[in-house]
Short mmCIF file of C-alpha atoms in Angstrom, two decimals:
data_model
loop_
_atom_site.label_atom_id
_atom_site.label_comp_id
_atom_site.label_asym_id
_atom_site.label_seq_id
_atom_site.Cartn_x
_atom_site.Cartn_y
_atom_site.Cartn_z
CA UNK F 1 29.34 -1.20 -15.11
CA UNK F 2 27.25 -1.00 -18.18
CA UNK F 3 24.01 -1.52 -16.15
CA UNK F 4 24.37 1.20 -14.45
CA UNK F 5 25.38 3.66 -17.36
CA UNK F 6 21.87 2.31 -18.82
CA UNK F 7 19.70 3.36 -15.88
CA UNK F 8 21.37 6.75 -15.63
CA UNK F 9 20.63 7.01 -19.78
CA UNK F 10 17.27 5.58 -19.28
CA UNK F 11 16.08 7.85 -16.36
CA UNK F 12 17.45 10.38 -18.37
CA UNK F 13 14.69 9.71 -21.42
CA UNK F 14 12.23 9.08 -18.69
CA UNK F 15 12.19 5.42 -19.75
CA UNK F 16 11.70 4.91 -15.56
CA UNK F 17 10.85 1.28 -16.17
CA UNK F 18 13.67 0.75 -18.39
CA UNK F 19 15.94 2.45 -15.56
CA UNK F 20 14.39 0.41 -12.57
CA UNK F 21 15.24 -2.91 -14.03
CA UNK F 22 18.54 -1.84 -14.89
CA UNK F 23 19.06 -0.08 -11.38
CA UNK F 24 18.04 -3.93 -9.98
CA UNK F 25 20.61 -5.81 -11.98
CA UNK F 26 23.44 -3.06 -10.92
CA UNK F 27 22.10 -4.22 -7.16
CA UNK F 28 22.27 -7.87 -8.40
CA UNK F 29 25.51 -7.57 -9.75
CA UNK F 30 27.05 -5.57 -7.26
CA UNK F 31 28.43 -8.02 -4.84
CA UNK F 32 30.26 -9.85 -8.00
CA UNK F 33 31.74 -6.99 -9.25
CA UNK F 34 35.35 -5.79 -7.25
CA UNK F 35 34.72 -1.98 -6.58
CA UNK F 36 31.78 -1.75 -7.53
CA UNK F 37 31.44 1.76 -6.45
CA UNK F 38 34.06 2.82 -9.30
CA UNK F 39 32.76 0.53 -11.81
CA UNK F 40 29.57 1.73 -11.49
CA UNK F 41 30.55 5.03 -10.60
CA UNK F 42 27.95 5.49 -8.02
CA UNK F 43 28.21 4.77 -4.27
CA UNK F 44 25.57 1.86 -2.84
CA UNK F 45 23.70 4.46 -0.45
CA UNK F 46 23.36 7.09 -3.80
CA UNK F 47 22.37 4.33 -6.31
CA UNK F 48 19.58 2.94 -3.54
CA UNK F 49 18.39 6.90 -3.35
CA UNK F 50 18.21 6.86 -7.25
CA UNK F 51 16.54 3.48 -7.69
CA UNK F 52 13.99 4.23 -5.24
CA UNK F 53 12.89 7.43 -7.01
CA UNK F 54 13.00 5.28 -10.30
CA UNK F 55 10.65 2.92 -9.08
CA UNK F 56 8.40 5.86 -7.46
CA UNK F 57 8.32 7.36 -10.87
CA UNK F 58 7.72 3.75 -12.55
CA UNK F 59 4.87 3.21 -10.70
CA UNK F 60 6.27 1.12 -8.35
CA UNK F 61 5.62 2.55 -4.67
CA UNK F 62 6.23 -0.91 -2.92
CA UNK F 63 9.64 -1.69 -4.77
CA UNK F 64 10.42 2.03 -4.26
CA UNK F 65 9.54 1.89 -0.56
CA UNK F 66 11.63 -1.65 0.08
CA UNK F 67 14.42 -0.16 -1.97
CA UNK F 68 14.28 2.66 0.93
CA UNK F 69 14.49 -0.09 3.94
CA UNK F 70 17.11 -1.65 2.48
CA UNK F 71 19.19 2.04 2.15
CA UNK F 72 18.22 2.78 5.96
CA UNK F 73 18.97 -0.40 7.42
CA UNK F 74 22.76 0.46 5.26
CA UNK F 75 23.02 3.79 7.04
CA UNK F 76 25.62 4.06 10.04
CA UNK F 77 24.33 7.76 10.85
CA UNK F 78 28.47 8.25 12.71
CA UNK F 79 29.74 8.30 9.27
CA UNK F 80 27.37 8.66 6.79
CA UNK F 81 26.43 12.30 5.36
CA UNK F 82 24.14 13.73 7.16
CA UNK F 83 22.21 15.42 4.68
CA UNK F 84 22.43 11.93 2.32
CA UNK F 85 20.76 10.72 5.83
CA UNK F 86 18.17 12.99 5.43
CA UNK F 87 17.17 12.54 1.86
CA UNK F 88 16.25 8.86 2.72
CA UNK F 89 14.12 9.47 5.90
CA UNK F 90 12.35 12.15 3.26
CA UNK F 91 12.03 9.53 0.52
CA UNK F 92 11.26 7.17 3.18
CA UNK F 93 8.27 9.27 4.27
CA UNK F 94 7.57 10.04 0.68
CA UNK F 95 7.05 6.95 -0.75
CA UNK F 96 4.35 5.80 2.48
CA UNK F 97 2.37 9.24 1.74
CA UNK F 98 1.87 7.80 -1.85
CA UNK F 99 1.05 4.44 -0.90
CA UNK F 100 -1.42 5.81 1.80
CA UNK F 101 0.08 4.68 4.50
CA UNK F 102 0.64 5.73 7.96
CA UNK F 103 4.30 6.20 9.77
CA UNK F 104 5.09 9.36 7.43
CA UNK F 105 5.34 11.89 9.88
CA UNK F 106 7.47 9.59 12.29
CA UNK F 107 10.19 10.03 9.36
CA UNK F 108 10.36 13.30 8.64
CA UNK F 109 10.54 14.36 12.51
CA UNK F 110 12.87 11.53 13.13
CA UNK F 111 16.34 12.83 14.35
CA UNK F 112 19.66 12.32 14.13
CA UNK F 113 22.86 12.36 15.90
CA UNK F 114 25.70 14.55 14.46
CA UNK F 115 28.58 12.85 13.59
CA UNK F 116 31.06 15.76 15.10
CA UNK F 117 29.45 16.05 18.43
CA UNK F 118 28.10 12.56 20.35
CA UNK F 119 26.21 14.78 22.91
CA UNK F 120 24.03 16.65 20.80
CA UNK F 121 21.14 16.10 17.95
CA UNK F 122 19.39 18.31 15.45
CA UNK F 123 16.00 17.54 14.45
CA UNK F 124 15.37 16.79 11.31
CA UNK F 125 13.53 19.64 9.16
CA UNK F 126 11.98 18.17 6.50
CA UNK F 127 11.89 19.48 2.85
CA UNK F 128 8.42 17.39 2.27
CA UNK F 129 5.61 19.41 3.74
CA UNK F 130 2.92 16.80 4.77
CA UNK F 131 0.00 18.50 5.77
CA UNK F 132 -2.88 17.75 7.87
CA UNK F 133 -6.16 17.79 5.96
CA UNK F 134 -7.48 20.18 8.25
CA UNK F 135 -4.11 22.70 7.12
CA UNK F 136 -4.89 22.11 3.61
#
């Protein structure tokens, strides 16, 4: 998919405006496209992650954080990879930080369940380090 070859090129130049309208058509065009993932050469769940850090860097924090939604509420957390999982929640948390809103925290101590054992979760340790202003 030529779309997608042009965000990956833009985001590359750090054209991030160029690359978030071309991430958007690759979502637009990806339920007209058979196999999409190999045309495109980018799984759904990975091209949401991108897109939303696109639009982050674009200046977009509400596109970047409903880009985000849209990957969680695509996650099945029994098959999906764990630490792809944990990359959203991050982003997730993230992108609400920048647009000074609350909930942040909720993400990155959010857990999840471990795909090879049904009885027993892991929390979450985030790679963002949100601090209180009273730590800072």
């Amino acid at each position: 998919m030529a779309a997608a070859d042009a965000m990956r090129h833009a985001k590359a130049q750090y054209a991030f405006a160029s690359a978030a309208r071309f991430g958007e058509l690759v979502l637009e065009l990806w339920p007209l496209v058979p196999d999409a993932a190999v045309a495109a050469r980018v799984e759904r769940l990975d091209l949401l992650l991108v897109l939303g850090s696109v639009l982050r860097n674009a200046g977009d924090g509400e596109r970047a954080l409903a880009v985000a939604n849209v990957a969680l509420a695509e996650v099945d957390p029994a098959t999906v990879d764990p630490r792809l999982h944990a990359r959203l929640l991050r982003n997730k948390a993230l992108y609400l930080v920048n647009l000074g809103r609350l909930g942040a925290i909720r993400y990155c101590n959010r857990r999840w369940r471990s795909p090879r054992s049904t009885s027993m979760t892991r929390p979450f340790t985030p790679s963002c380090s949100i601090s209180s202003p009273a730590a800072a």
